[in-house]
Amino acid sequence: MADTLRILMSLANPANTSVASLLLAREELDYVICTEPDQLLKEAAAGVGVLLLEEERLRRQHRELTAFLDSLPPWSEPPLILLTGRRGQSAEKILVEQFRNITLLERPISSVSLISHLRAGRQARKRQYQMRDLLTHLRQISQGLEQEVAERTAEAERRRLEAERSNERLQHFASTISHDLRQPLLVISRYLQLLEKRSGDRLDATSRDFIAHMSTSADRLQTMVSGVLAYSRIGSQSLKPEIVDAAEVVALACANLEVAIADTGAAITHDQPLPRCRADKLQLVQLVQNLISNGLKFVRDDRPHIHISAEQRSGTWQFKVRDNGIGIDPAQHQLIFKLFNRAHDKNGYAGTGIGLAVCKQIVERHGGSIWVESAPGEGASFCFTLPDGQIAD
Ligand code: ADP
């Protein structure tokens, strides 16, 4: 059906038809006179702005017309202006109530009033066309969006599967490697011990020194292999989020570090209260434990003091683990989160350079980020965020 504003006129009385035609022509309103019963429907099917009917004509074609209008989408029923008889003889209810968009005008009607109703009808029709175009446009946008969402979802799923597969490969690789490495390492350690036990008194000091170095390196390699395995496990195991009280997390981490805390005489304090978060409890304990443990390790002469605080910032919780230790050169701030990177390797601090890489992995798996604020000799503040969505009230 074409977009048109033409008036389809079907009047019973030929005299009325002539008067109305003259009037519409004078007002330069496009119109078609439909005298034959079928003609009105045929013209309407081709395109209609306003239907102008006399009651008698409607009665004759009522069924066909309602069937035709019912076949149109609800928004597009054209305005119908029905000229009825005098009050009391006006169109029966049953005749008109089927039309959504009907205006009843009682005869006789002034030409001014008829024209103004026809113009209003044309305006209403115009708005229908505009509304339809708008809806079509919105539908296209929504289809485009739906397609984009579908494509992105498929892409995300593809990446998830890929990540899952690569995690599985990594996990398999790490456990195979660590198993294969562990065995010969154990053998080396054991034979070094045997060598020292059986031939220790026959060896000179330098040889004993060599053996001690080899033992230390073998032990260190053992620790590194275990660390790599733990690192790969954190990355591949699925998270088990639950509501966790951060104060409880700190308490559990401190319990695991009981000996080191007692040995260093460290003071561990935290904000009261700390928030509750939605996180994998074991991983959160591991994270806080690694940070506290570093605070206990990289100390100056004074007694270590580690304080844990949390504040809400632009939709996230920001935790801070602050110590009064040796601090870190800003040039190292990014590097220390990479596997095996150590900023104080030559200063006699033991370690493997795995702890912070594990921390980074844990935080990122929870959708947050981690960084350090520090300068040499001024202690270090390790900050990490957990997004607000992960936080329970
Ligand atoms: P490790 O402690 O086994 O060396 P980490 O990955 O935990 O490994 O830390 C990497 C490096 O970051 C450390 O070797 C150290 O140089 C630096 N570092 C970490 N935590 C601190 C801290 N609290 N104070 C000073 N330096 C730190």
Short mmCIF file of C-alpha atoms and ligand atoms in Angstrom, two decimals:
data_model
loop_
_atom_site.label_atom_id
_atom_site.label_comp_id
_atom_site.label_asym_id
_atom_site.label_seq_id
_atom_site.Cartn_x
_atom_site.Cartn_y
_atom_site.Cartn_z
CA MET A 1 0.00 0.00 0.00
CA ALA A 2 1.46 3.33 -1.11
CA ASP A 3 1.97 6.26 1.27
CA THR A 4 -0.73 8.67 0.20
CA LEU A 5 -2.95 11.30 1.77
CA ARG A 6 -5.71 11.08 -0.85
CA ILE A 7 -9.30 11.05 0.30
CA LEU A 8 -11.43 8.10 -0.81
CA MET A 9 -14.97 9.38 -0.98
CA SER A 10 -18.00 7.11 -1.12
CA LEU A 11 -21.23 9.09 -0.70
CA ALA A 12 -24.71 7.73 -1.28
CA ASN A 13 -26.24 10.87 -2.68
CA PRO A 14 -24.88 12.01 -6.11
CA ALA A 15 -25.73 15.63 -5.26
CA ASN A 16 -23.61 15.41 -2.11
CA THR A 17 -20.84 13.83 -4.14
CA SER A 18 -20.79 16.77 -6.56
CA VAL A 19 -20.80 19.36 -3.77
CA ALA A 20 -18.04 17.56 -1.89
CA SER A 21 -15.96 17.16 -5.08
CA LEU A 22 -16.16 20.89 -5.80
CA LEU A 23 -15.19 21.64 -2.24
CA LEU A 24 -12.18 19.29 -2.20
CA ALA A 25 -11.00 20.53 -5.58
CA ARG A 26 -11.22 24.12 -4.34
CA GLU A 27 -9.20 23.22 -1.27
CA GLU A 28 -6.72 21.35 -3.52
CA LEU A 29 -7.17 18.14 -1.58
CA ASP A 30 -6.42 15.02 -3.58
CA TYR A 31 -9.49 12.73 -3.75
CA VAL A 32 -11.07 9.78 -5.55
CA ILE A 33 -14.81 9.23 -5.93
CA CYS A 34 -15.78 5.60 -5.39
CA THR A 35 -19.22 4.86 -6.67
CA GLU A 36 -19.00 1.12 -7.26
CA PRO A 37 -18.92 -1.05 -4.09
CA ASP A 38 -15.70 -2.85 -5.10
CA GLN A 39 -13.97 0.33 -6.13
CA LEU A 40 -13.59 1.64 -2.58
CA LEU A 41 -11.78 -1.51 -1.43
CA LYS A 42 -9.61 -1.62 -4.53
CA GLU A 43 -8.57 2.00 -4.12
CA ALA A 44 -8.05 1.58 -0.38
CA ALA A 45 -5.79 -1.39 -1.03
CA ALA A 46 -3.72 0.77 -3.39
CA GLY A 47 -3.34 3.50 -0.76
CA VAL A 48 -5.55 5.74 1.33
CA GLY A 49 -5.17 8.92 3.36
CA VAL A 50 -8.72 9.37 4.72
CA LEU A 51 -11.95 7.48 4.09
CA LEU A 52 -15.01 9.71 3.73
CA LEU A 53 -18.20 7.66 3.80
CA GLU A 54 -21.87 8.15 4.23
CA GLU A 55 -23.60 5.88 6.70
CA GLU A 56 -25.68 4.23 3.97
CA ARG A 57 -22.53 3.22 2.05
CA LEU A 58 -20.86 1.90 5.16
CA ARG A 59 -23.86 -0.25 5.95
CA ARG A 60 -23.65 -1.73 2.44
CA GLN A 61 -19.94 -2.52 2.61
CA HIS A 62 -19.51 -2.90 6.31
CA ARG A 63 -18.30 -6.50 6.31
CA GLU A 64 -15.79 -6.12 3.46
CA LEU A 65 -14.43 -2.89 4.86
CA THR A 66 -13.90 -4.22 8.39
CA ALA A 67 -12.24 -7.34 6.94
CA PHE A 68 -9.93 -5.13 4.91
CA LEU A 69 -9.06 -2.88 7.88
CA ASP A 70 -8.51 -5.90 10.11
CA SER A 71 -5.93 -7.14 7.66
CA LEU A 72 -3.82 -4.01 8.24
CA PRO A 73 -1.33 -3.66 11.08
CA PRO A 74 -3.06 -1.99 14.09
CA TRP A 75 -1.12 1.27 13.76
CA SER A 76 -2.12 1.75 10.12
CA GLU A 77 -5.91 1.83 10.13
CA PRO A 78 -6.69 5.00 8.12
CA PRO A 79 -8.98 7.66 9.62
CA LEU A 80 -12.62 7.10 8.67
CA ILE A 81 -14.99 10.06 8.61
CA LEU A 82 -18.58 8.87 8.64
CA LEU A 83 -21.41 11.20 7.73
CA THR A 84 -24.47 10.08 9.68
CA GLY A 85 -28.14 10.96 9.78
CA ARG A 86 -29.69 13.34 12.28
CA ARG A 87 -29.47 12.67 15.98
CA GLY A 88 -31.60 9.71 16.84
CA GLN A 89 -31.11 8.14 13.44
CA SER A 90 -27.34 8.09 13.67
CA ALA A 91 -25.28 5.03 12.77
CA GLU A 92 -25.96 1.98 14.96
CA LYS A 93 -23.37 1.21 17.54
CA ILE A 94 -22.62 -2.16 16.00
CA LEU A 95 -21.82 -0.43 12.73
CA VAL A 96 -19.18 1.90 14.11
CA GLU A 97 -17.63 0.20 17.09
CA GLN A 98 -15.44 -2.01 14.91
CA PHE A 99 -13.45 0.97 13.68
CA ARG A 100 -10.60 2.21 15.83
CA ASN A 101 -10.08 5.45 13.97
CA ILE A 102 -13.59 6.72 13.26
CA THR A 103 -15.09 10.23 13.49
CA LEU A 104 -18.88 10.63 13.28
CA LEU A 105 -20.18 13.82 11.70
CA GLU A 106 -23.87 14.56 11.75
CA ARG A 107 -25.46 15.84 8.54
CA PRO A 108 -25.97 18.54 7.50
CA ILE A 109 -22.40 19.58 7.97
CA SER A 110 -20.83 22.92 7.06
CA SER A 111 -18.13 22.89 4.41
CA VAL A 112 -15.72 24.54 6.87
CA SER A 113 -16.24 21.79 9.43
CA LEU A 114 -15.94 19.00 6.84
CA ILE A 115 -12.71 20.42 5.46
CA SER A 116 -11.21 20.90 8.90
CA HIS A 117 -12.01 17.26 9.82
CA LEU A 118 -10.55 16.02 6.55
CA ARG A 119 -7.38 18.03 7.10
CA ALA A 120 -7.13 16.70 10.67
CA GLY A 121 -7.60 13.17 9.28
CA ARG A 122 -4.80 13.71 6.77
CA GLN A 123 -2.55 15.02 9.53
CA ALA A 124 -3.30 11.94 11.64
CA ARG A 125 -2.52 9.74 8.64
CA LYS A 126 0.75 11.57 8.09
CA ARG A 127 1.72 10.94 11.71
CA GLN A 128 0.92 7.24 11.22
CA TYR A 129 3.33 7.09 8.29
CA GLN A 130 5.99 8.89 10.33
CA MET A 131 5.44 6.58 13.27
CA ARG A 132 5.73 3.56 10.98
CA ASP A 133 9.01 4.89 9.54
CA LEU A 134 10.28 5.51 13.04
CA LEU A 135 9.32 2.00 14.09
CA THR A 136 11.01 0.55 11.00
CA HIS A 137 14.10 2.56 11.81
CA LEU A 138 14.06 1.43 15.44
CA ARG A 139 13.52 -2.16 14.34
CA GLN A 140 16.53 -1.91 12.03
CA ILE A 141 18.62 -0.47 14.86
CA SER A 142 17.44 -3.18 17.21
CA GLN A 143 18.13 -5.88 14.59
CA GLY A 144 21.59 -4.40 14.10
CA LEU A 145 22.15 -4.40 17.85
CA GLU A 146 20.85 -7.94 18.20
CA GLN A 147 23.19 -9.05 15.46
CA GLU A 148 26.10 -7.25 17.10
CA VAL A 149 25.26 -8.78 20.48
CA ALA A 150 25.00 -12.22 18.87
CA GLU A 151 28.34 -11.74 17.11
CA ARG A 152 30.01 -10.51 20.29
CA THR A 153 28.53 -13.33 22.34
CA ALA A 154 29.78 -15.84 19.77
CA GLU A 155 33.20 -14.17 19.80
CA ALA A 156 33.27 -14.16 23.62
CA GLU A 157 32.27 -17.82 23.66
CA ARG A 158 34.96 -18.62 21.09
CA ARG A 159 37.56 -16.83 23.23
CA ARG A 160 36.30 -18.51 26.38
CA LEU A 161 36.64 -21.93 24.78
CA GLU A 162 40.05 -21.00 23.46
CA ALA A 163 41.14 -19.76 26.90
CA GLU A 164 39.73 -22.93 28.46
CA ARG A 165 41.65 -25.10 26.01
CA SER A 166 44.85 -23.13 26.46
CA ASN A 167 44.39 -23.30 30.25
CA GLU A 168 44.00 -27.02 30.04
CA ARG A 169 47.11 -27.26 27.89
CA LEU A 170 49.02 -25.01 30.30
CA GLN A 171 47.82 -26.98 33.30
CA HIS A 172 48.78 -30.24 31.63
CA PHE A 173 52.13 -28.83 30.54
CA ALA A 174 52.89 -27.41 34.00
CA SER A 175 52.01 -30.57 35.87
CA THR A 176 53.91 -32.78 33.41
CA ILE A 177 56.94 -30.53 33.54
CA SER A 178 56.85 -30.21 37.30
CA HIS A 179 56.49 -33.96 37.73
CA ASP A 180 59.30 -34.65 35.26
CA LEU A 181 61.52 -32.01 36.85
CA ARG A 182 60.81 -32.98 40.42
CA GLN A 183 62.01 -36.54 40.11
CA PRO A 184 65.55 -35.78 38.84
CA LEU A 185 65.74 -32.88 41.29
CA LEU A 186 64.95 -35.18 44.18
CA VAL A 187 67.57 -37.61 42.93
CA ILE A 188 70.16 -34.80 42.75
CA SER A 189 69.31 -33.62 46.28
CA ARG A 190 69.44 -37.16 47.65
CA TYR A 191 72.81 -37.98 46.03
CA LEU A 192 74.24 -34.68 47.23
CA GLN A 193 73.16 -35.59 50.76
CA LEU A 194 74.68 -39.08 50.35
CA LEU A 195 77.88 -37.66 48.99
CA GLU A 196 78.19 -35.29 51.92
CA LYS A 197 77.33 -38.00 54.45
CA ARG A 198 79.67 -40.69 53.09
CA SER A 199 82.58 -38.66 51.85
CA GLY A 200 82.13 -35.37 53.71
CA ASP A 201 85.21 -35.84 55.92
CA ARG A 202 87.37 -36.75 52.91
CA LEU A 203 86.39 -33.61 50.97
CA ASP A 204 88.19 -30.31 51.32
CA ALA A 205 86.37 -27.12 52.33
CA THR A 206 85.95 -25.91 48.73
CA SER A 207 84.32 -29.15 47.63
CA ARG A 208 81.97 -29.03 50.63
CA ASP A 209 81.15 -25.48 49.67
CA PHE A 210 80.34 -26.63 46.12
CA ILE A 211 78.00 -29.30 47.48
CA ALA A 212 76.26 -26.77 49.72
CA HIS A 213 75.73 -24.45 46.72
CA MET A 214 74.37 -27.31 44.63
CA SER A 215 71.98 -28.32 47.43
CA THR A 216 70.72 -24.76 47.84
CA SER A 217 70.16 -24.44 44.09
CA ALA A 218 68.38 -27.79 43.92
CA ASP A 219 66.09 -26.73 46.81
CA ARG A 220 65.44 -23.41 45.14
CA LEU A 221 64.57 -25.16 41.89
CA GLN A 222 62.17 -27.38 43.83
CA THR A 223 60.46 -24.30 45.28
CA MET A 224 60.27 -22.69 41.85
CA VAL A 225 58.74 -25.78 40.28
CA SER A 226 56.10 -25.87 43.05
CA GLY A 227 55.52 -22.12 42.54
CA VAL A 228 55.01 -22.51 38.80
CA LEU A 229 52.57 -25.31 39.43
CA ALA A 230 50.64 -23.17 41.94
CA TYR A 231 50.66 -20.26 39.47
CA SER A 232 49.26 -22.37 36.65
CA ARG A 233 46.62 -23.84 38.96
CA ILE A 234 45.37 -20.38 40.01
CA GLY A 235 44.98 -19.49 36.34
CA SER A 236 43.10 -22.57 35.32
CA GLN A 237 40.94 -23.50 38.30
CA SER A 238 37.39 -22.15 38.25
CA LEU A 239 36.57 -19.48 40.84
CA LYS A 240 34.29 -20.35 43.74
CA PRO A 241 32.92 -16.95 44.72
CA GLU A 242 31.20 -16.49 48.07
CA ILE A 243 30.56 -13.66 50.53
CA VAL A 244 33.82 -13.21 52.38
CA ASP A 245 34.62 -10.97 55.32
CA ALA A 246 37.96 -9.28 54.51
CA ALA A 247 38.82 -9.16 58.24
CA GLU A 248 38.49 -12.96 58.35
CA VAL A 249 40.72 -13.21 55.27
CA VAL A 250 43.41 -11.17 57.04
CA ALA A 251 43.07 -13.34 60.16
CA LEU A 252 43.46 -16.55 58.12
CA ALA A 253 46.49 -15.16 56.25
CA CYS A 254 48.09 -14.17 59.58
CA ALA A 255 47.40 -17.62 61.02
CA ASN A 256 49.23 -19.19 58.06
CA LEU A 257 52.16 -16.79 58.66
CA GLU A 258 52.17 -17.24 62.43
CA VAL A 259 55.80 -18.33 62.67
CA ALA A 260 57.17 -15.57 60.42
CA ILE A 261 55.12 -12.95 62.30
CA ALA A 262 56.40 -14.22 65.63
CA ASP A 263 60.02 -14.38 64.36
CA THR A 264 59.98 -10.80 63.07
CA GLY A 265 57.88 -9.42 65.95
CA ALA A 266 55.73 -7.74 63.29
CA ALA A 267 52.59 -5.76 64.04
CA ILE A 268 49.72 -6.52 61.65
CA THR A 269 46.80 -4.11 61.90
CA HIS A 270 43.77 -3.33 59.80
CA ASP A 271 40.87 -0.88 59.41
CA GLN A 272 37.81 -1.60 61.54
CA PRO A 273 35.66 -2.81 59.96
CA LEU A 274 36.94 -4.18 56.67
CA PRO A 275 34.28 -4.74 53.98
CA ARG A 276 32.71 -8.01 52.96
CA CYS A 277 33.41 -9.07 49.39
CA ARG A 278 32.18 -11.62 46.91
CA ALA A 279 35.31 -13.56 46.07
CA ASP A 280 36.99 -16.94 46.06
CA LYS A 281 37.98 -17.15 49.72
CA LEU A 282 41.02 -19.40 49.30
CA GLN A 283 42.41 -17.18 46.54
CA LEU A 284 41.77 -14.00 48.53
CA VAL A 285 43.61 -15.49 51.52
CA GLN A 286 46.48 -16.46 49.21
CA LEU A 287 46.61 -12.91 47.82
CA VAL A 288 46.65 -11.17 51.21
CA GLN A 289 49.06 -13.76 52.59
CA ASN A 290 51.56 -13.18 49.74
CA LEU A 291 51.43 -9.42 50.30
CA ILE A 292 51.83 -9.66 54.09
CA SER A 293 54.58 -12.23 53.69
CA ASN A 294 56.53 -9.83 51.44
CA GLY A 295 55.97 -7.07 54.01
CA LEU A 296 57.58 -9.34 56.60
CA LYS A 297 60.48 -10.19 54.28
CA PHE A 298 61.57 -6.91 52.70
CA VAL A 299 62.19 -5.10 55.99
CA ARG A 300 64.56 -2.44 57.21
CA ASP A 301 66.09 -2.57 60.66
CA ASP A 302 62.95 -1.53 62.47
CA ARG A 303 60.12 -3.83 63.48
CA PRO A 304 57.78 -4.53 60.56
CA HIS A 305 54.38 -2.88 60.69
CA ILE A 306 51.82 -3.89 58.09
CA HIS A 307 48.44 -2.18 57.87
CA ILE A 308 45.52 -3.31 55.72
CA SER A 309 42.88 -0.77 54.77
CA ALA A 310 39.97 -0.54 52.32
CA GLU A 311 38.00 2.30 50.82
CA GLN A 312 35.26 2.59 48.26
CA ARG A 313 36.29 4.47 45.13
CA SER A 314 34.24 5.15 41.98
CA GLY A 315 32.38 1.88 42.02
CA THR A 316 35.17 -0.33 43.36
CA TRP A 317 36.64 -1.36 46.69
CA GLN A 318 40.29 -0.46 46.90
CA PHE A 319 42.36 -2.46 49.37
CA LYS A 320 45.80 -1.37 50.48
CA VAL A 321 48.48 -3.45 52.21
CA ARG A 322 51.04 -0.97 53.50
CA ASP A 323 54.39 -1.83 55.07
CA ASN A 324 57.31 0.15 56.51
CA GLY A 325 59.98 -1.88 54.67
CA ILE A 326 62.75 -1.15 52.20
CA GLY A 327 60.44 0.11 49.45
CA ILE A 328 60.77 -0.38 45.68
CA ASP A 329 62.34 1.72 42.96
CA PRO A 330 59.55 3.09 40.66
CA ALA A 331 61.41 1.60 37.66
CA GLN A 332 60.53 -1.82 39.08
CA HIS A 333 56.87 -1.15 39.87
CA GLN A 334 55.48 -2.90 36.79
CA LEU A 335 58.18 -5.55 36.45
CA ILE A 336 57.78 -7.12 39.88
CA PHE A 337 54.31 -8.45 38.94
CA LYS A 338 55.83 -10.56 36.17
CA LEU A 339 56.77 -14.18 36.81
CA PHE A 340 60.32 -14.62 38.25
CA ASN A 341 60.98 -10.86 38.40
CA ARG A 342 62.72 -9.69 41.56
CA ALA A 343 63.74 -6.15 42.43
CA HIS A 344 66.10 -6.99 45.31
CA ASP A 345 67.67 -10.17 44.00
CA LYS A 346 71.20 -9.26 44.98
CA ASN A 347 70.38 -7.94 48.44
CA GLY A 348 70.17 -11.31 50.15
CA TYR A 349 66.38 -11.56 50.31
CA ALA A 350 65.23 -15.12 49.59
CA GLY A 351 62.46 -15.73 47.09
CA THR A 352 61.49 -16.97 43.66
CA GLY A 353 59.65 -14.03 42.10
CA ILE A 354 56.38 -15.91 41.83
CA GLY A 355 54.31 -14.44 44.70
CA LEU A 356 53.27 -11.16 43.06
CA ALA A 357 52.57 -12.84 39.72
CA VAL A 358 50.15 -15.08 41.62
CA CYS A 359 48.62 -11.98 43.29
CA LYS A 360 48.12 -10.32 39.92
CA GLN A 361 46.48 -13.38 38.51
CA ILE A 362 44.10 -13.68 41.46
CA VAL A 363 43.08 -10.00 41.32
CA GLU A 364 42.57 -10.02 37.55
CA ARG A 365 40.51 -13.19 37.70
CA HIS A 366 38.21 -11.27 40.08
CA GLY A 367 37.97 -8.42 37.55
CA GLY A 368 40.21 -6.02 39.47
CA SER A 369 43.70 -4.56 39.10
CA ILE A 370 46.80 -4.44 41.29
CA TRP A 371 49.67 -1.99 41.56
CA VAL A 372 52.27 -0.73 43.99
CA GLU A 373 52.95 2.77 45.34
CA SER A 374 56.45 2.99 46.76
CA ALA A 375 59.88 4.61 46.75
CA PRO A 376 63.17 3.16 48.06
CA GLY A 377 63.41 3.42 51.84
CA GLU A 378 59.81 4.56 52.25
CA GLY A 379 57.90 1.30 52.59
CA ALA A 380 55.48 -0.05 50.01
CA SER A 381 51.71 0.09 49.57
CA PHE A 382 50.28 -2.73 47.47
CA CYS A 383 46.82 -1.72 46.24
CA PHE A 384 44.26 -3.92 44.58
CA THR A 385 40.66 -3.39 43.56
CA LEU A 386 37.59 -5.55 43.52
CA PRO A 387 34.75 -4.23 41.36
CA ASP A 388 31.63 -3.03 43.14
CA GLY A 389 29.51 -5.76 41.54
CA GLN A 390 31.52 -8.29 43.51
CA ILE A 391 30.77 -6.56 46.79
CA ALA A 392 28.00 -7.55 49.15
CA ASP A 393 26.49 -4.94 51.53
P1 ADP B 1 59.64 -12.99 45.93
O1 ADP B 1 59.13 -12.33 47.16
O2 ADP B 1 59.63 -14.45 46.02
O3 ADP B 1 60.92 -12.43 45.46
P2 ADP B 1 57.41 -11.73 44.67
O4 ADP B 1 56.82 -11.98 43.34
O5 ADP B 1 56.55 -11.84 45.86
O6 ADP B 1 58.62 -12.68 44.76
O7 ADP B 1 58.01 -10.28 44.64
C1 ADP B 1 58.78 -9.85 43.52
C2 ADP B 1 59.73 -8.78 43.95
O8 ADP B 1 59.04 -7.58 44.31
C3 ADP B 1 60.51 -9.11 45.19
O9 ADP B 1 61.64 -9.91 44.87
C4 ADP B 1 60.91 -7.76 45.70
O10 ADP B 1 62.03 -7.28 45.00
C5 ADP B 1 59.73 -6.91 45.36
N1 ADP B 1 58.80 -6.78 46.50
C6 ADP B 1 57.66 -7.45 46.69
N2 ADP B 1 57.03 -7.06 47.81
C7 ADP B 1 57.82 -6.09 48.35
C8 ADP B 1 57.72 -5.27 49.51
N3 ADP B 1 56.70 -5.36 50.35
N4 ADP B 1 58.70 -4.39 49.73
C9 ADP B 1 59.73 -4.29 48.88
N5 ADP B 1 59.89 -5.01 47.78
C10 ADP B 1 58.94 -5.91 47.51
#
